[in-house]
Amino acid sequence: MPHPPPERSAAVSPPAHSDSSTSSDGSNSSNSSNSSISSDSEDTLDLQLPEEFLALIEEERTGTVAGRWPNRLSYGDLLDRVEEWGPALTPVGKFHLVPVSVERDLPLVHGWMNDSDVAAFWGMAGPRSATEEHLRAQLAGDGRSVPCLGLLEGTPMSYWEIYRADLDPLARHYPARPHDTGLHLLIGAVADRGRGLGGTLLRAVADLVLDRRPACARVVAEPDLRNIPCVAAFLSAGFRYDAEVDLPAKRAALMVRDRSLRDLL
């Protein structure tokens, strides 16, 4: 069966730890149970921190990192205060990442997760309680993964997860570096898909990460290799294809945007 046209995919990068049966695009279908979603979220949020990362966090918390950059981290702030990153000006308008409020945003996110195109990649179609558990697990964690709404000109139109890839199970599958920051994205409205928004917004958010997180040298993602529109969106956003990685739920393309190359790609 031919692949869909570039950037037609609703889900640009589903979570690496999704666990359900395989769908036609090589990622997972939506028949996972509520309990499997719970255990997946816990796997991401409860990964044991290696000693070297604990030491690095302690150095930054106490301001002993040799003056390389102003100290902004604390134990509860592993992503440099996403809520304070502010808006980004893009060719399609002002874009703003806003951390999810379960009480405010659950109906919207749940509806997106149950869209058939999204579910084919994220594998999270199901009752509202499953989406709520997925969101609350991140919000109640130590801050290594922050679920956000993406607002374009003030209108919520996408869902993002900004996460510490070096502290995620993904780090078991590639040579992670301290402060590698990962992105997951889905475009919510059908009308916003297939017109190049994915690449534009990925570039904007990767730039926000590199601007607001001076300790981060790389932004990474792990889309399914068979999701050609997804890979194309990352390439158009200045990411480079680094390697193929075998994850529990898919064979993925490791995509990397390097700080050192951001003005060249």
PDB file of C-alpha atoms in Angstrom:
ATOM      1  CA  MET A   1       0.000   0.000   0.000  1.00  0.00           C
ATOM      2  CA  PRO A   2       1.498   3.402  -0.914  1.00  0.00           C
ATOM      3  CA  HIS A   3       2.436   5.819   1.836  1.00  0.00           C
ATOM      4  CA  PRO A   4       0.303   8.938   2.342  1.00  0.00           C
ATOM      5  CA  PRO A   5       1.588  12.240   0.916  1.00  0.00           C
ATOM      6  CA  PRO A   6       4.255  14.147   2.913  1.00  0.00           C
ATOM      7  CA  GLU A   7       3.120  15.776   6.168  1.00  0.00           C
ATOM      8  CA  ARG A   8      -0.353  14.258   5.977  1.00  0.00           C
ATOM      9  CA  SER A   9       0.156  12.398   9.221  1.00  0.00           C
ATOM     10  CA  ALA A  10      -1.780  13.604  12.245  1.00  0.00           C
ATOM     11  CA  ALA A  11       0.795  12.344  14.716  1.00  0.00           C
ATOM     12  CA  VAL A  12       4.285  13.573  14.007  1.00  0.00           C
ATOM     13  CA  SER A  13       6.040  11.612  16.726  1.00  0.00           C
ATOM     14  CA  PRO A  14       4.254   9.176  19.026  1.00  0.00           C
ATOM     15  CA  PRO A  15       5.746   8.181  22.375  1.00  0.00           C
ATOM     16  CA  ALA A  16       8.596   5.682  22.162  1.00  0.00           C
ATOM     17  CA  HIS A  17       7.116   3.608  24.981  1.00  0.00           C
ATOM     18  CA  SER A  18       3.669   2.985  23.464  1.00  0.00           C
ATOM     19  CA  ASP A  19       2.630  -0.662  23.867  1.00  0.00           C
ATOM     20  CA  SER A  20      -0.090  -2.171  21.691  1.00  0.00           C
ATOM     21  CA  SER A  21      -0.499  -4.239  18.554  1.00  0.00           C
ATOM     22  CA  THR A  22       1.176  -3.247  15.306  1.00  0.00           C
ATOM     23  CA  SER A  23      -0.767  -1.119  12.807  1.00  0.00           C
ATOM     24  CA  SER A  24      -0.355  -0.774   9.066  1.00  0.00           C
ATOM     25  CA  ASP A  25       2.164   2.048   9.337  1.00  0.00           C
ATOM     26  CA  GLY A  26       4.440   0.076  11.649  1.00  0.00           C
ATOM     27  CA  SER A  27       3.554   1.895  14.837  1.00  0.00           C
ATOM     28  CA  ASN A  28       0.920   0.708  17.286  1.00  0.00           C
ATOM     29  CA  SER A  29      -2.831   0.539  17.007  1.00  0.00           C
ATOM     30  CA  SER A  30      -5.318   1.789  19.552  1.00  0.00           C
ATOM     31  CA  ASN A  31      -6.356  -1.446  21.267  1.00  0.00           C
ATOM     32  CA  SER A  32      -4.086  -1.117  24.300  1.00  0.00           C
ATOM     33  CA  SER A  33      -5.818  -1.280  27.627  1.00  0.00           C
ATOM     34  CA  ASN A  34      -6.028   1.401  30.271  1.00  0.00           C
ATOM     35  CA  SER A  35      -3.596  -0.572  32.429  1.00  0.00           C
ATOM     36  CA  SER A  36      -0.969  -0.720  29.690  1.00  0.00           C
ATOM     37  CA  ILE A  37      -1.140   3.045  29.272  1.00  0.00           C
ATOM     38  CA  SER A  38      -0.631   3.414  32.993  1.00  0.00           C
ATOM     39  CA  SER A  39       2.431   1.176  33.055  1.00  0.00           C
ATOM     40  CA  ASP A  40       3.925   2.908  30.012  1.00  0.00           C
ATOM     41  CA  SER A  41       3.584   6.306  31.633  1.00  0.00           C
ATOM     42  CA  GLU A  42       5.141   5.003  34.818  1.00  0.00           C
ATOM     43  CA  ASP A  43       8.065   3.571  32.845  1.00  0.00           C
ATOM     44  CA  THR A  44       8.831   7.007  31.450  1.00  0.00           C
ATOM     45  CA  LEU A  45       8.356   8.908  34.670  1.00  0.00           C
ATOM     46  CA  ASP A  46      10.012   6.473  37.092  1.00  0.00           C
ATOM     47  CA  LEU A  47      13.187   5.611  35.204  1.00  0.00           C
ATOM     48  CA  GLN A  48      16.033   5.423  37.716  1.00  0.00           C
ATOM     49  CA  LEU A  49      18.371   8.366  37.317  1.00  0.00           C
ATOM     50  CA  PRO A  50      21.987   7.340  36.686  1.00  0.00           C
ATOM     51  CA  GLU A  51      24.482   8.601  39.246  1.00  0.00           C
ATOM     52  CA  GLU A  52      26.167  10.947  36.755  1.00  0.00           C
ATOM     53  CA  PHE A  53      22.858  12.680  36.004  1.00  0.00           C
ATOM     54  CA  LEU A  54      22.063  13.036  39.695  1.00  0.00           C
ATOM     55  CA  ALA A  55      25.467  14.604  40.214  1.00  0.00           C
ATOM     56  CA  LEU A  56      24.951  16.979  37.296  1.00  0.00           C
ATOM     57  CA  ILE A  57      21.539  18.064  38.572  1.00  0.00           C
ATOM     58  CA  GLU A  58      22.985  18.643  42.036  1.00  0.00           C
ATOM     59  CA  GLU A  59      25.815  20.754  40.594  1.00  0.00           C
ATOM     60  CA  GLU A  60      23.355  22.891  38.658  1.00  0.00           C
ATOM     61  CA  ARG A  61      20.981  23.192  41.599  1.00  0.00           C
ATOM     62  CA  THR A  62      23.755  24.473  43.845  1.00  0.00           C
ATOM     63  CA  GLY A  63      25.319  26.665  41.164  1.00  0.00           C
ATOM     64  CA  THR A  64      28.639  24.793  40.969  1.00  0.00           C
ATOM     65  CA  VAL A  65      28.725  24.209  37.212  1.00  0.00           C
ATOM     66  CA  ALA A  66      31.734  26.417  36.655  1.00  0.00           C
ATOM     67  CA  GLY A  67      29.856  29.422  35.332  1.00  0.00           C
ATOM     68  CA  ARG A  68      29.032  27.860  31.954  1.00  0.00           C
ATOM     69  CA  TRP A  69      25.502  29.348  32.038  1.00  0.00           C
ATOM     70  CA  PRO A  70      23.192  30.943  34.603  1.00  0.00           C
ATOM     71  CA  ASN A  71      21.773  28.358  36.963  1.00  0.00           C
ATOM     72  CA  ARG A  72      18.030  27.940  36.378  1.00  0.00           C
ATOM     73  CA  LEU A  73      17.405  24.310  37.319  1.00  0.00           C
ATOM     74  CA  SER A  74      16.014  22.709  40.435  1.00  0.00           C
ATOM     75  CA  TYR A  75      14.883  19.187  41.229  1.00  0.00           C
ATOM     76  CA  GLY A  76      11.373  20.066  40.100  1.00  0.00           C
ATOM     77  CA  ASP A  77      12.487  21.895  36.974  1.00  0.00           C
ATOM     78  CA  LEU A  78      14.317  19.588  34.615  1.00  0.00           C
ATOM     79  CA  LEU A  79      13.183  21.461  31.496  1.00  0.00           C
ATOM     80  CA  ASP A  80      13.929  25.083  32.419  1.00  0.00           C
ATOM     81  CA  ARG A  81      10.378  26.190  33.070  1.00  0.00           C
ATOM     82  CA  VAL A  82       8.493  25.403  29.884  1.00  0.00           C
ATOM     83  CA  GLU A  83       5.632  27.566  31.121  1.00  0.00           C
ATOM     84  CA  GLU A  84       7.935  30.601  30.907  1.00  0.00           C
ATOM     85  CA  TRP A  85       9.336  29.988  27.419  1.00  0.00           C
ATOM     86  CA  GLY A  86       6.950  32.470  25.845  1.00  0.00           C
ATOM     87  CA  PRO A  87       5.648  32.664  22.267  1.00  0.00           C
ATOM     88  CA  ALA A  88       7.518  32.090  19.027  1.00  0.00           C
ATOM     89  CA  LEU A  89       6.881  34.102  15.879  1.00  0.00           C
ATOM     90  CA  THR A  90       6.504  31.778  12.893  1.00  0.00           C
ATOM     91  CA  PRO A  91       5.618  32.289   9.208  1.00  0.00           C
ATOM     92  CA  VAL A  92       2.083  31.120  10.031  1.00  0.00           C
ATOM     93  CA  GLY A  93       1.555  33.287  13.112  1.00  0.00           C
ATOM     94  CA  LYS A  94       2.357  33.509  16.820  1.00  0.00           C
ATOM     95  CA  PHE A  95       2.803  30.084  18.397  1.00  0.00           C
ATOM     96  CA  HIS A  96       2.786  29.405  22.135  1.00  0.00           C
ATOM     97  CA  LEU A  97       3.346  26.227  24.166  1.00  0.00           C
ATOM     98  CA  VAL A  98       1.087  26.129  27.235  1.00  0.00           C
ATOM     99  CA  PRO A  99       1.366  23.291  29.785  1.00  0.00           C
ATOM    100  CA  VAL A 100      -1.785  21.215  29.898  1.00  0.00           C
ATOM    101  CA  SER A 101      -4.393  21.751  32.584  1.00  0.00           C
ATOM    102  CA  VAL A 102      -6.319  18.502  32.967  1.00  0.00           C
ATOM    103  CA  GLU A 103      -9.447  20.262  34.148  1.00  0.00           C
ATOM    104  CA  ARG A 104      -9.414  22.664  31.195  1.00  0.00           C
ATOM    105  CA  ASP A 105      -7.906  20.609  28.369  1.00  0.00           C
ATOM    106  CA  LEU A 106      -8.880  16.962  28.903  1.00  0.00           C
ATOM    107  CA  PRO A 107     -11.940  16.991  26.575  1.00  0.00           C
ATOM    108  CA  LEU A 108      -9.898  18.464  23.734  1.00  0.00           C
ATOM    109  CA  VAL A 109      -6.892  16.158  24.120  1.00  0.00           C
ATOM    110  CA  HIS A 110      -9.124  13.110  24.567  1.00  0.00           C
ATOM    111  CA  GLY A 111     -10.962  13.949  21.362  1.00  0.00           C
ATOM    112  CA  TRP A 112      -7.688  14.237  19.438  1.00  0.00           C
ATOM    113  CA  MET A 113      -6.409  10.944  20.814  1.00  0.00           C
ATOM    114  CA  ASN A 114      -9.536   9.238  19.524  1.00  0.00           C
ATOM    115  CA  ASP A 115      -9.179  10.598  16.008  1.00  0.00           C
ATOM    116  CA  SER A 116      -8.466   7.579  13.790  1.00  0.00           C
ATOM    117  CA  ASP A 117      -5.356   9.123  12.183  1.00  0.00           C
ATOM    118  CA  VAL A 118      -3.902  10.063  15.559  1.00  0.00           C
ATOM    119  CA  ALA A 119      -4.799   6.739  17.178  1.00  0.00           C
ATOM    120  CA  ALA A 120      -2.955   4.851  14.442  1.00  0.00           C
ATOM    121  CA  PHE A 121       0.296   6.412  15.657  1.00  0.00           C
ATOM    122  CA  TRP A 122      -0.196   7.115  19.352  1.00  0.00           C
ATOM    123  CA  GLY A 123      -2.210   3.999  20.229  1.00  0.00           C
ATOM    124  CA  MET A 124      -4.147   5.856  22.914  1.00  0.00           C
ATOM    125  CA  ALA A 125      -7.741   5.744  21.699  1.00  0.00           C
ATOM    126  CA  GLY A 126     -10.054   4.822  24.539  1.00  0.00           C
ATOM    127  CA  PRO A 127     -12.021   6.253  27.446  1.00  0.00           C
ATOM    128  CA  ARG A 128     -11.416   9.715  28.820  1.00  0.00           C
ATOM    129  CA  SER A 129      -9.967   8.188  31.969  1.00  0.00           C
ATOM    130  CA  ALA A 130      -7.053   6.734  29.969  1.00  0.00           C
ATOM    131  CA  THR A 131      -6.120  10.131  28.526  1.00  0.00           C
ATOM    132  CA  GLU A 132      -6.492  11.700  31.959  1.00  0.00           C
ATOM    133  CA  GLU A 133      -4.165   9.120  33.496  1.00  0.00           C
ATOM    134  CA  HIS A 134      -1.572   9.698  30.771  1.00  0.00           C
ATOM    135  CA  LEU A 135      -1.600  13.457  31.385  1.00  0.00           C
ATOM    136  CA  ARG A 136      -1.663  13.301  35.183  1.00  0.00           C
ATOM    137  CA  ALA A 137       1.235  10.840  35.273  1.00  0.00           C
ATOM    138  CA  GLN A 138       3.411  13.433  33.556  1.00  0.00           C
ATOM    139  CA  LEU A 139       2.119  16.401  35.545  1.00  0.00           C
ATOM    140  CA  ALA A 140       2.613  14.582  38.856  1.00  0.00           C
ATOM    141  CA  GLY A 141       6.141  13.454  37.985  1.00  0.00           C
ATOM    142  CA  ASP A 142       9.470  15.133  38.559  1.00  0.00           C
ATOM    143  CA  GLY A 143       9.214  17.388  35.515  1.00  0.00           C
ATOM    144  CA  ARG A 144      11.127  15.313  32.994  1.00  0.00           C
ATOM    145  CA  SER A 145       8.088  15.271  30.651  1.00  0.00           C
ATOM    146  CA  VAL A 146       5.719  18.220  30.208  1.00  0.00           C
ATOM    147  CA  PRO A 147       2.482  17.828  28.209  1.00  0.00           C
ATOM    148  CA  CYS A 148       1.516  21.022  26.399  1.00  0.00           C
ATOM    149  CA  LEU A 149      -1.081  22.468  24.098  1.00  0.00           C
ATOM    150  CA  GLY A 150       0.218  24.307  21.061  1.00  0.00           C
ATOM    151  CA  LEU A 151      -1.683  27.541  20.480  1.00  0.00           C
ATOM    152  CA  LEU A 152      -1.487  29.174  17.064  1.00  0.00           C
ATOM    153  CA  GLU A 153      -2.733  32.765  17.197  1.00  0.00           C
ATOM    154  CA  GLY A 154      -4.394  31.854  20.485  1.00  0.00           C
ATOM    155  CA  THR A 155      -6.232  28.764  19.202  1.00  0.00           C
ATOM    156  CA  PRO A 156      -5.321  25.303  20.570  1.00  0.00           C
ATOM    157  CA  MET A 157      -4.426  23.168  17.534  1.00  0.00           C
ATOM    158  CA  SER A 158      -1.765  20.666  18.592  1.00  0.00           C
ATOM    159  CA  TYR A 159      -0.585  18.534  21.498  1.00  0.00           C
ATOM    160  CA  TRP A 160       3.099  18.298  22.462  1.00  0.00           C
ATOM    161  CA  GLU A 161       5.230  16.426  24.940  1.00  0.00           C
ATOM    162  CA  ILE A 162       8.545  18.075  25.749  1.00  0.00           C
ATOM    163  CA  TYR A 163      10.725  15.596  27.582  1.00  0.00           C
ATOM    164  CA  ARG A 164      14.245  14.911  28.804  1.00  0.00           C
ATOM    165  CA  ALA A 165      15.338  12.247  26.327  1.00  0.00           C
ATOM    166  CA  ASP A 166      18.445  11.500  28.373  1.00  0.00           C
ATOM    167  CA  LEU A 167      16.223  10.523  31.322  1.00  0.00           C
ATOM    168  CA  ASP A 168      13.658   8.613  29.239  1.00  0.00           C
ATOM    169  CA  PRO A 169      13.671   4.904  28.282  1.00  0.00           C
ATOM    170  CA  LEU A 170      14.653   6.138  24.798  1.00  0.00           C
ATOM    171  CA  ALA A 171      18.149   6.722  26.220  1.00  0.00           C
ATOM    172  CA  ARG A 172      18.613   2.940  26.414  1.00  0.00           C
ATOM    173  CA  HIS A 173      18.474   2.783  22.621  1.00  0.00           C
ATOM    174  CA  TYR A 174      20.865   5.510  21.446  1.00  0.00           C
ATOM    175  CA  PRO A 175      24.017   7.260  22.745  1.00  0.00           C
ATOM    176  CA  ALA A 176      22.233   9.920  24.769  1.00  0.00           C
ATOM    177  CA  ARG A 177      23.960  13.045  26.009  1.00  0.00           C
ATOM    178  CA  PRO A 178      23.073  15.043  29.116  1.00  0.00           C
ATOM    179  CA  HIS A 179      20.124  17.397  28.519  1.00  0.00           C
ATOM    180  CA  ASP A 180      19.062  15.896  25.174  1.00  0.00           C
ATOM    181  CA  THR A 181      15.493  17.134  24.805  1.00  0.00           C
ATOM    182  CA  GLY A 182      12.826  15.132  22.976  1.00  0.00           C
ATOM    183  CA  LEU A 183       9.648  16.141  21.169  1.00  0.00           C
ATOM    184  CA  HIS A 184       6.348  14.357  20.552  1.00  0.00           C
ATOM    185  CA  LEU A 185       3.692  16.145  18.493  1.00  0.00           C
ATOM    186  CA  LEU A 186       0.249  15.588  17.092  1.00  0.00           C
ATOM    187  CA  ILE A 187      -1.751  18.022  14.966  1.00  0.00           C
ATOM    188  CA  GLY A 188      -5.298  18.028  16.314  1.00  0.00           C
ATOM    189  CA  ALA A 189      -7.633  19.435  13.679  1.00  0.00           C
ATOM    190  CA  VAL A 190      -7.995  17.660  10.345  1.00  0.00           C
ATOM    191  CA  ALA A 191      -8.031  21.054   8.615  1.00  0.00           C
ATOM    192  CA  ASP A 192      -4.529  21.788   9.951  1.00  0.00           C
ATOM    193  CA  ARG A 193      -3.002  18.622   8.507  1.00  0.00           C
ATOM    194  CA  GLY A 194      -1.332  18.235   5.160  1.00  0.00           C
ATOM    195  CA  ARG A 195      -0.368  21.876   4.631  1.00  0.00           C
ATOM    196  CA  GLY A 196       3.143  22.035   6.021  1.00  0.00           C
ATOM    197  CA  LEU A 197       2.360  23.115   9.573  1.00  0.00           C
ATOM    198  CA  GLY A 198       4.194  20.176  11.117  1.00  0.00           C
ATOM    199  CA  GLY A 199       7.609  21.195   9.795  1.00  0.00           C
ATOM    200  CA  THR A 200       7.044  24.887  10.549  1.00  0.00           C
ATOM    201  CA  LEU A 201       6.022  24.267  14.142  1.00  0.00           C
ATOM    202  CA  LEU A 202       8.723  21.661  14.767  1.00  0.00           C
ATOM    203  CA  ARG A 203      11.354  24.182  13.713  1.00  0.00           C
ATOM    204  CA  ALA A 204       9.826  26.828  15.969  1.00  0.00           C
ATOM    205  CA  VAL A 205       9.676  24.536  19.006  1.00  0.00           C
ATOM    206  CA  ALA A 206      13.189  23.167  18.435  1.00  0.00           C
ATOM    207  CA  ASP A 207      14.425  26.760  18.338  1.00  0.00           C
ATOM    208  CA  LEU A 208      12.549  27.494  21.567  1.00  0.00           C
ATOM    209  CA  VAL A 209      14.226  24.512  23.226  1.00  0.00           C
ATOM    210  CA  LEU A 210      17.696  25.599  22.127  1.00  0.00           C
ATOM    211  CA  ASP A 211      17.057  29.238  23.091  1.00  0.00           C
ATOM    212  CA  ARG A 212      15.519  28.517  26.492  1.00  0.00           C
ATOM    213  CA  ARG A 213      17.667  25.515  27.464  1.00  0.00           C
ATOM    214  CA  PRO A 214      21.329  26.596  27.210  1.00  0.00           C
ATOM    215  CA  ALA A 215      22.486  23.229  28.578  1.00  0.00           C
ATOM    216  CA  CYS A 216      20.795  21.392  25.717  1.00  0.00           C
ATOM    217  CA  ALA A 217      22.949  20.769  22.640  1.00  0.00           C
ATOM    218  CA  ARG A 218      20.496  18.552  20.757  1.00  0.00           C
ATOM    219  CA  VAL A 219      16.771  18.198  20.185  1.00  0.00           C
ATOM    220  CA  VAL A 220      15.799  14.626  19.290  1.00  0.00           C
ATOM    221  CA  ALA A 221      12.779  12.662  18.104  1.00  0.00           C
ATOM    222  CA  GLU A 222      12.005   9.062  17.170  1.00  0.00           C
ATOM    223  CA  PRO A 223       9.253   8.817  14.536  1.00  0.00           C
ATOM    224  CA  ASP A 224       8.309   5.476  13.059  1.00  0.00           C
ATOM    225  CA  LEU A 225      10.460   4.711  10.013  1.00  0.00           C
ATOM    226  CA  ARG A 226       7.360   3.879   7.984  1.00  0.00           C
ATOM    227  CA  ASN A 227       5.791   7.244   8.707  1.00  0.00           C
ATOM    228  CA  ILE A 228       7.219   9.058   5.693  1.00  0.00           C
ATOM    229  CA  PRO A 229       5.224  12.287   6.286  1.00  0.00           C
ATOM    230  CA  CYS A 230       6.593  12.445   9.831  1.00  0.00           C
ATOM    231  CA  VAL A 231      10.221  12.009   8.797  1.00  0.00           C
ATOM    232  CA  ALA A 232       9.744  14.571   6.022  1.00  0.00           C
ATOM    233  CA  ALA A 233       8.375  17.086   8.529  1.00  0.00           C
ATOM    234  CA  PHE A 234      11.432  16.706  10.761  1.00  0.00           C
ATOM    235  CA  LEU A 235      13.802  17.059   7.820  1.00  0.00           C
ATOM    236  CA  SER A 236      12.054  20.248   6.725  1.00  0.00           C
ATOM    237  CA  ALA A 237      12.400  21.547  10.304  1.00  0.00           C
ATOM    238  CA  GLY A 238      16.211  21.308  10.257  1.00  0.00           C
ATOM    239  CA  PHE A 239      16.576  17.891  11.844  1.00  0.00           C
ATOM    240  CA  ARG A 240      18.993  15.372  10.376  1.00  0.00           C
ATOM    241  CA  TYR A 241      18.477  11.633  10.108  1.00  0.00           C
ATOM    242  CA  ASP A 242      20.942  10.056  12.530  1.00  0.00           C
ATOM    243  CA  ALA A 243      20.186   6.324  12.771  1.00  0.00           C
ATOM    244  CA  GLU A 244      17.597   3.588  12.898  1.00  0.00           C
ATOM    245  CA  VAL A 245      16.720   2.388  16.387  1.00  0.00           C
ATOM    246  CA  ASP A 246      14.694  -0.623  17.489  1.00  0.00           C
ATOM    247  CA  LEU A 247      12.226   0.480  20.170  1.00  0.00           C
ATOM    248  CA  PRO A 248       9.780  -1.808  21.961  1.00  0.00           C
ATOM    249  CA  ALA A 249       6.826  -0.625  19.869  1.00  0.00           C
ATOM    250  CA  LYS A 250       8.424   0.320  16.545  1.00  0.00           C
ATOM    251  CA  ARG A 251      11.509   0.674  14.413  1.00  0.00           C
ATOM    252  CA  ALA A 252      12.232   4.373  14.541  1.00  0.00           C
ATOM    253  CA  ALA A 253      14.234   7.012  12.758  1.00  0.00           C
ATOM    254  CA  LEU A 254      16.364   8.914  15.250  1.00  0.00           C
ATOM    255  CA  MET A 255      16.095  12.545  14.172  1.00  0.00           C
ATOM    256  CA  VAL A 256      18.454  15.138  15.650  1.00  0.00           C
ATOM    257  CA  ARG A 257      18.637  18.915  15.510  1.00  0.00           C
ATOM    258  CA  ASP A 258      22.056  20.073  16.646  1.00  0.00           C
ATOM    259  CA  ARG A 259      22.688  23.441  18.213  1.00  0.00           C
ATOM    260  CA  SER A 260      25.914  23.661  16.212  1.00  0.00           C
ATOM    261  CA  LEU A 261      24.031  23.185  12.928  1.00  0.00           C
ATOM    262  CA  ARG A 262      20.881  25.194  13.600  1.00  0.00           C
ATOM    263  CA  ASP A 263      21.930  28.050  11.309  1.00  0.00           C
ATOM    264  CA  LEU A 264      22.871  25.694   8.490  1.00  0.00           C
ATOM    265  CA  LEU A 265      19.807  23.396   8.311  1.00  0.00           C
TER     266      LEU A 265
END
